[in-house]
Coordinates of C-alpha atoms and ligand atoms in Angstrom, one line a residue:
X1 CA 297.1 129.8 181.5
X2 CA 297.4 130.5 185.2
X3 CA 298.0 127.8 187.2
X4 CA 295.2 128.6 189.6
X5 CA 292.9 127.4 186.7
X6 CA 295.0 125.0 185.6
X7 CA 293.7 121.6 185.2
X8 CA 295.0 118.4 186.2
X9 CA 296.7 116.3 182.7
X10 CA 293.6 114.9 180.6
X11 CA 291.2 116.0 183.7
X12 CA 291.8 112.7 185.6
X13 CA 289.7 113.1 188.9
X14 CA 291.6 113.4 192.4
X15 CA 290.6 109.6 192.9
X16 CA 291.8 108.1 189.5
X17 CA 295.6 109.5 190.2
X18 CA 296.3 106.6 191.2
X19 CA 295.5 104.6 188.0
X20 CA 297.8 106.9 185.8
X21 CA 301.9 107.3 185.5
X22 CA 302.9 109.9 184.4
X23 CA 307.3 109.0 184.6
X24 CA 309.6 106.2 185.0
X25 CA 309.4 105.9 188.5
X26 CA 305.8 105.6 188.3
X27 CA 305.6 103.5 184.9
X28 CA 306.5 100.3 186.1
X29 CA 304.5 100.2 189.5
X30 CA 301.5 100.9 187.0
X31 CA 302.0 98.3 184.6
X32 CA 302.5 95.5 188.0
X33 CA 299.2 97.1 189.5
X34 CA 297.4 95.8 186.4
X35 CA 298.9 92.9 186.3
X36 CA 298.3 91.7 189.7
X37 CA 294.7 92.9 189.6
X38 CA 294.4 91.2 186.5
X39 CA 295.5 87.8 188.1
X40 CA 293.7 88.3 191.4
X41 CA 290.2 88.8 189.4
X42 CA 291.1 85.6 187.1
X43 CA 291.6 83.6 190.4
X44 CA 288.5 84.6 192.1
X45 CA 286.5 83.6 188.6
X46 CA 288.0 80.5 188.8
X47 CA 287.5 79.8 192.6
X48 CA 284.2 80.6 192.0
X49 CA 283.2 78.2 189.2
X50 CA 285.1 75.4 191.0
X51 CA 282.6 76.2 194.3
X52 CA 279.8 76.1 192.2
X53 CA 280.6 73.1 190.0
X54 CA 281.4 71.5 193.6
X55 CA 277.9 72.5 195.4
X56 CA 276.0 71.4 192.3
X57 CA 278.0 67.5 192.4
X58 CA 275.8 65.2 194.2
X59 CA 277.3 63.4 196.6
X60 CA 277.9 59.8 195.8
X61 CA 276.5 57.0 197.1
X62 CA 279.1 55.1 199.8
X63 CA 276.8 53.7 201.8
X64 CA 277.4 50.2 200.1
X65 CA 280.1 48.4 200.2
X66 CA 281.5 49.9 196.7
X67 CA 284.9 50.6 198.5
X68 CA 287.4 51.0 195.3
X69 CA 284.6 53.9 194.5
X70 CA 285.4 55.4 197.2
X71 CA 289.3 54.9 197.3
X72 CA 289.2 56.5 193.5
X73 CA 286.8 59.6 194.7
X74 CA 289.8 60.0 197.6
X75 CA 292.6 59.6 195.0
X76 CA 291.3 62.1 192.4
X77 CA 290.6 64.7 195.8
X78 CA 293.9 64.1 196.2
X79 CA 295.5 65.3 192.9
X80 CA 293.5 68.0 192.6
X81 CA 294.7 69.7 196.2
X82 CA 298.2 69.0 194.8
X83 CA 297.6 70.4 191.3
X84 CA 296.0 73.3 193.3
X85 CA 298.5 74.0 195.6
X86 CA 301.1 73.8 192.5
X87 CA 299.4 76.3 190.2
X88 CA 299.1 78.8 193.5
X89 CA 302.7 78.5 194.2
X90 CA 303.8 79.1 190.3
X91 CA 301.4 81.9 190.6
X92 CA 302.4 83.4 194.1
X93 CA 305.9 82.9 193.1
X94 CA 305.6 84.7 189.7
X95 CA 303.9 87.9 191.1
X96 CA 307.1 88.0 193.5
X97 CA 309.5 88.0 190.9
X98 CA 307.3 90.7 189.1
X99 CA 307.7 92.8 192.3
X100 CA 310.9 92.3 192.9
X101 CA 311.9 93.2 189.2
X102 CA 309.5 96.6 189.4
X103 CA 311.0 97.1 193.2
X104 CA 314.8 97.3 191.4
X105 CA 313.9 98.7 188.2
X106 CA 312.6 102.3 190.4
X107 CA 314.7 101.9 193.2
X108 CA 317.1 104.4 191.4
X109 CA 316.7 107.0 189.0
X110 CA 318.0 106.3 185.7
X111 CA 320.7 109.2 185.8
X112 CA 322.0 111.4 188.5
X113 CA 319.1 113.6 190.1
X114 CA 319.8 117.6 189.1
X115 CA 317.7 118.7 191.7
X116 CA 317.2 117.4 195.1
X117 CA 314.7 118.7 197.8
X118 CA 314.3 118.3 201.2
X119 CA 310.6 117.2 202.5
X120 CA 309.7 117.7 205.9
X121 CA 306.4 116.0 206.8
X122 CA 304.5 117.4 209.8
X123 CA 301.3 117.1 211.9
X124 CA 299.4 117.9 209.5
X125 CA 301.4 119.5 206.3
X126 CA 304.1 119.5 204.3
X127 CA 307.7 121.3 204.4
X128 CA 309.6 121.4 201.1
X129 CA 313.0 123.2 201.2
X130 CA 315.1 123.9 198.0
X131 CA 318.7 125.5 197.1
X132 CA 318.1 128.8 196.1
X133 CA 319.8 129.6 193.0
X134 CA 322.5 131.5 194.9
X135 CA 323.1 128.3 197.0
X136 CA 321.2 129.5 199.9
X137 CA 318.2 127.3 200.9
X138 CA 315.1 128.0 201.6
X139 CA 311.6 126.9 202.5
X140 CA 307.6 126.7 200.8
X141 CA 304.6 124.6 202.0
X142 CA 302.6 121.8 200.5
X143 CA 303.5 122.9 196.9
X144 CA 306.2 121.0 195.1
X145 CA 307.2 122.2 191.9
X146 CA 309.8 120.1 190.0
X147 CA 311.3 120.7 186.0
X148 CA 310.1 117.9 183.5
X149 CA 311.9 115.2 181.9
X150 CA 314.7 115.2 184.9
X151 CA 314.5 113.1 188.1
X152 CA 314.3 114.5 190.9
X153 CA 315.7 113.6 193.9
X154 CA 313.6 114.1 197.8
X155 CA 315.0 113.6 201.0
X156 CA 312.1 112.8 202.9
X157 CA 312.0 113.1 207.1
X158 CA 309.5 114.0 209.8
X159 CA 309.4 116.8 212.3
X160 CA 307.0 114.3 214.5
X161 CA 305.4 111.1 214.0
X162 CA 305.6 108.4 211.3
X163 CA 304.2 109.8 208.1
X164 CA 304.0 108.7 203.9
X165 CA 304.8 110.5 201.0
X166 CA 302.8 109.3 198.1
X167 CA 302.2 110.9 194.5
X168 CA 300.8 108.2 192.7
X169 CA 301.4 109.5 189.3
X170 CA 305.0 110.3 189.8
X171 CA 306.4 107.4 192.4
X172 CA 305.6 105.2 194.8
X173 CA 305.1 105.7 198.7
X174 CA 307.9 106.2 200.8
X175 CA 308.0 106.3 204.7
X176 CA 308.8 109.6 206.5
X177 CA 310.1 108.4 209.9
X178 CA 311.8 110.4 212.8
X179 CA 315.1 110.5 213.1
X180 CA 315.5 109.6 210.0
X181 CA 316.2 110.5 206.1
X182 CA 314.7 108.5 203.8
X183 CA 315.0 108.9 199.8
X184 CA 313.1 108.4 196.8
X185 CA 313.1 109.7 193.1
X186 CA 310.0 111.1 190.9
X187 CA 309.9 112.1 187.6
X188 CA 307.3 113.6 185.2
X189 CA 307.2 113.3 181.5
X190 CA 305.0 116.5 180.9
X191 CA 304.0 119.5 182.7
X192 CA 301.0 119.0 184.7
X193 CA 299.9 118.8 188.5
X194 CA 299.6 115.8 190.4
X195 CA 298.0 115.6 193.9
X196 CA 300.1 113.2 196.6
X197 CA 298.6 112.7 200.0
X198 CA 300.2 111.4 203.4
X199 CA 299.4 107.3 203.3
X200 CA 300.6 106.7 207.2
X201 CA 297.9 107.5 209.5
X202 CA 299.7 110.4 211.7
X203 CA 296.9 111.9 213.8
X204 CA 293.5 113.5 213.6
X205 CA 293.8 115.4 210.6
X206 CA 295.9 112.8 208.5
X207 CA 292.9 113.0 205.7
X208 CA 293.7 116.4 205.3
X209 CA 297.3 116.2 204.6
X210 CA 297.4 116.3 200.8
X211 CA 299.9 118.0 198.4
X212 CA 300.2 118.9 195.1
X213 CA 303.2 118.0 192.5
X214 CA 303.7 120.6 189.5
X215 CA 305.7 120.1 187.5
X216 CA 307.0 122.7 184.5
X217 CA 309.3 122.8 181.6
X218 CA 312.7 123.8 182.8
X219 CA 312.6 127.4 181.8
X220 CA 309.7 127.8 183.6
X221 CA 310.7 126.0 186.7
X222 CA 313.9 128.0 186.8
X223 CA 312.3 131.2 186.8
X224 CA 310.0 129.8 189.4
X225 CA 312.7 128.8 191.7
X226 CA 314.6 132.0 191.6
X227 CA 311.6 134.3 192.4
X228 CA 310.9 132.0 195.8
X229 CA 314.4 132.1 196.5
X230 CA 313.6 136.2 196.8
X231 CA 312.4 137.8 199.8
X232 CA 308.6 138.8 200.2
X233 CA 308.0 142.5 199.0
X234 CA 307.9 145.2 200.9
X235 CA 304.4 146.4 201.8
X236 CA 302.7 148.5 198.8
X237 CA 300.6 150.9 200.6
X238 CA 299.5 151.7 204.4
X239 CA 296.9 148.6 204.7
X240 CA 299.2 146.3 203.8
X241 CA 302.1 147.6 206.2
X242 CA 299.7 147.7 208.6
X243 CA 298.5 144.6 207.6
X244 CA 302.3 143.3 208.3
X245 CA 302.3 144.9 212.1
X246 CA 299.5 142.0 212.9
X247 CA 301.0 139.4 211.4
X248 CA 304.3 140.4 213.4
X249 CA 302.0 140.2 216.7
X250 CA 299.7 137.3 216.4
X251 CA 301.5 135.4 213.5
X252 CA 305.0 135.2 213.8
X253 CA 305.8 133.1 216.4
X254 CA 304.7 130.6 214.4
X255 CA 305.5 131.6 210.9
X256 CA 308.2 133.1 208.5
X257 CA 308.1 135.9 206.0
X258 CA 311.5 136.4 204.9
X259 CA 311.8 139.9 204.8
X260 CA 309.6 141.0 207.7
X261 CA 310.5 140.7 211.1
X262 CA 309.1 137.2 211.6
X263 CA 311.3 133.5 212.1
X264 CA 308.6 131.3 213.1
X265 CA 309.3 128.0 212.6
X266 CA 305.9 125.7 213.9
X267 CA 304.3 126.4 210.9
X268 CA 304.8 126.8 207.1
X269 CA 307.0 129.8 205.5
X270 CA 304.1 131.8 204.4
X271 CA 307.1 134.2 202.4
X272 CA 304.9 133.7 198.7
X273 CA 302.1 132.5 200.2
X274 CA 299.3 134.1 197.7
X275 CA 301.8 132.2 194.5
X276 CA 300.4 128.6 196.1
X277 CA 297.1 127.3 195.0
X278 CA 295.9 125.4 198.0
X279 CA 296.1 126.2 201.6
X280 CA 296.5 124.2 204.7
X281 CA 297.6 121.0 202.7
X282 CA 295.4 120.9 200.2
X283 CA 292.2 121.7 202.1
X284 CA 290.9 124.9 201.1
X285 CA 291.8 127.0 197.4
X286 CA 294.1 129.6 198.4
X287 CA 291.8 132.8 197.4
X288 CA 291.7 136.1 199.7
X289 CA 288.7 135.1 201.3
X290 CA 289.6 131.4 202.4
X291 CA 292.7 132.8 203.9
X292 CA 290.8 135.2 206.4
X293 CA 288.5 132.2 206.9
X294 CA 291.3 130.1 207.8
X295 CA 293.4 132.4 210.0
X296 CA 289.6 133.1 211.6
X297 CA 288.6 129.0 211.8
X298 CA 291.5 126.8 211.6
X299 CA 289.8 124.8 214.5
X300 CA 286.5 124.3 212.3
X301 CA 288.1 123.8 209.1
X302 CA 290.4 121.4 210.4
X303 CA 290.1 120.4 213.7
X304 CA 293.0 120.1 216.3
X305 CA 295.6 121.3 214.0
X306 CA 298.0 122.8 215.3
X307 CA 296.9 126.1 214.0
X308 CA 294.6 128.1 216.4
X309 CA 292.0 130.3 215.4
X310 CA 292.9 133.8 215.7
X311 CA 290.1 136.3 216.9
X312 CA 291.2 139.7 214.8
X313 CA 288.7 143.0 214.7
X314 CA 287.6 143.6 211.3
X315 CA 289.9 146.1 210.7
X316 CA 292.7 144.0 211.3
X317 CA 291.5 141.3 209.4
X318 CA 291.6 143.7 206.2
X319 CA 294.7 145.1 207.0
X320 CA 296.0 141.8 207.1
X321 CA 294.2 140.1 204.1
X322 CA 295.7 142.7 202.1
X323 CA 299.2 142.3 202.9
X324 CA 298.8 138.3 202.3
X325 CA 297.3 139.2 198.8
X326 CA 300.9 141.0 198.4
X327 CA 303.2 137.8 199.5
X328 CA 303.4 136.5 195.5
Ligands
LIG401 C1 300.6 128.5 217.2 C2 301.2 128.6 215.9 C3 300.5 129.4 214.8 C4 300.1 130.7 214.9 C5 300.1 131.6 216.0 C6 299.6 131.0 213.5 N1 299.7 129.9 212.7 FE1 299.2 129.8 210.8 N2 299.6 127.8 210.7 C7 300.2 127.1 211.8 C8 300.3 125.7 211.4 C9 300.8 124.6 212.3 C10 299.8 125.6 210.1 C11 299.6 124.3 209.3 C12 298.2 123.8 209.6 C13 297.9 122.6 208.8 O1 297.8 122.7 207.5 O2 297.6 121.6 209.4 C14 299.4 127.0 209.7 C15 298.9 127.3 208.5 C16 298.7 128.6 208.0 C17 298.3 128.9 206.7 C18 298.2 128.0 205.5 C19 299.6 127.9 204.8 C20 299.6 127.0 203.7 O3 300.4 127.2 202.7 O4 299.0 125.9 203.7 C21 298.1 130.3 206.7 C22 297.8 131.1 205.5 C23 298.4 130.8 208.0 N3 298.7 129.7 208.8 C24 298.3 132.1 208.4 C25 298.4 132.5 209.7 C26 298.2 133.9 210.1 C27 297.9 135.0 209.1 C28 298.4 133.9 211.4 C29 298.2 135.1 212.3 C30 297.0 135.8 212.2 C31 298.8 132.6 211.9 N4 298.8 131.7 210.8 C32 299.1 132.2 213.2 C33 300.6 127.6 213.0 C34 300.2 128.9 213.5
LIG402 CU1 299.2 111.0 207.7

């Protein structure tokens, strides 16, 4: 099946990722979610039915002078603030050992990572660089693809501002700060594709920084990795080598096609572009037509990123589309 119509594992919706695990870093954080919502709805039952039983009590008489009445009214308040505040400590107290235990049971993976990949968050997308197979490294966007049944380790930083790396399904969130290299594991069981989204609010187009996890049997991933690790093609035809002259002019300050003559580093390594299935961190499907729209209306489709629009004749536009529908 090609991935492009791929489907997420048991169609779980965008929204739900969050109530699924799908590896052992993930597993445990699950299970504790559960469990602490689990004891946070029993409390509220239980507050509840107390206020009510309370507001229905009349209140008794103490007008007279029945004063050991009142004295045992005041003594049985008493017990039951300190039973209360007992049974919420237990309680409190419980749910931290319970997070503590899940903290140090995924605060390392359970053997040493054979893969480990460099994310790079930035306003507003994602950079993920991998060792080629030849040792070389090199870079893709907003599309992480990982082997199954291995943990992976990521080196998280940020080009700008505080951001967070979250794929609910795979791990928890981790912090990408400035200045900084932060670490975390993930892990999935099966092959499947998990969305993650940036959890730190980072700027005007933080809702839009999303990314997706795929993850494929070894075999698969391997032959995966080595094709990224090549240079883009050269240019079929005439459109498409013309199609590479405008990219050189109005694109490659900004961008890189390894390859062509472009080293721009602002914005993501467009080198197999058309082999990604989302564009501009998860905004738009990556189909010929969105990516014209997007190189015409970055500023509508997501406004203030730090992509401009770019105002190309018709003919260029082709010329271009063309050669991007080559970068596989
Ligand atoms: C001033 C720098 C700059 C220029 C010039 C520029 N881009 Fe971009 N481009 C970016 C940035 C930054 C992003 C990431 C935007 C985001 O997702 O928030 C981006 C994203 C993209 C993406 C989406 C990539 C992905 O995998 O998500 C495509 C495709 C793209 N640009 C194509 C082009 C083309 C084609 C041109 C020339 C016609 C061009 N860009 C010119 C900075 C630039
Ligand atoms: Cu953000």
């Amino acid at each position: 099946m090609p991935l492009a119509q791929a489907q997420a594992p048991g169609d779980i919706t965008p929204l739900a990722y969050f109530l699924h695990s799908a590896g052992p870093a993930a597993a445990p954080v699950r299970v504790l979610d559960w469990a602490l919502t689990a004891l946070c709805v029993v409390v509220c039952i239980v507050i509840a039915a107390l206020l009510l039983i309370a507001m229905r009590r009349k209140r008794r008489d103490i007008s007279g002078d029945d004063l050991s009445a009142n004295e045992t009214a005041n003594g049985v308040a008493n017990r039951i603030v300190i039973i209360g505040t007992a049974i919420s400590t237990v309680l409190l107290l419980g749910a931290l050992v319970a997070m503590l235990r899940v903290l140090a049971a995924v605060a390392e993976p359970p053997s040493d990572p054979a893969l480990t990949i460099t994310v790079t968050a930035y306003d507003w997308w994602w950079k993920v660089t991998y060792t080629g197979p030849s040792g070389q490294p090199f870079n893709t966007a907003n599309e992480i693809r990982i082997p199954t049944g291995e943990p992976v380790q990521v080196r998280l930083q940020s080009a700008d501002v505080i951001h967070a790396f979250w794929v609910p399904a795979l791990a928890g969130k981790t912090q990408a700060i400035p200045g900084q290299v932060n670490r975390q594991w993930l892990q999935a069981d099966r092959p499947g594709i998990w969305r993650g989204q940036c959890t730190q609010f980072c700027g005007a187009q933080h809702a839009h920084m999303a990314m997706e996890v795929i993850a494929q049997s070894p075999g698969d991933f391997a032959r995966w990795l080595s094709a990224q690790a090549q240079p883009a093609a050269a240019p079929p035809n005439a459109g498409a080598q013309r199609g590479e002259q405008v990219f050189a002019t109005h694109c490659a300050a900004c961008h890189t096609v390894r390859g062509s003559q472009s080293n721009g580093a602002q914005g993501p390594d467009l080198t197999h572009l058309a082999s990604r299935r989302l564009i501009a961190a998860g905004t738009l499907a990556n189909t010929p037509a969105n990516r014209l729209d997007w190189v015409a209306h970055a500023q509508a489709i997501k406004p203030e990123s730090l992509m401009p629009n770019i105002a190309l004749t018709p003919a260029e536009a082709r010329d271009l589309g063309a050669w991007m529908d080559t970068l596989q």
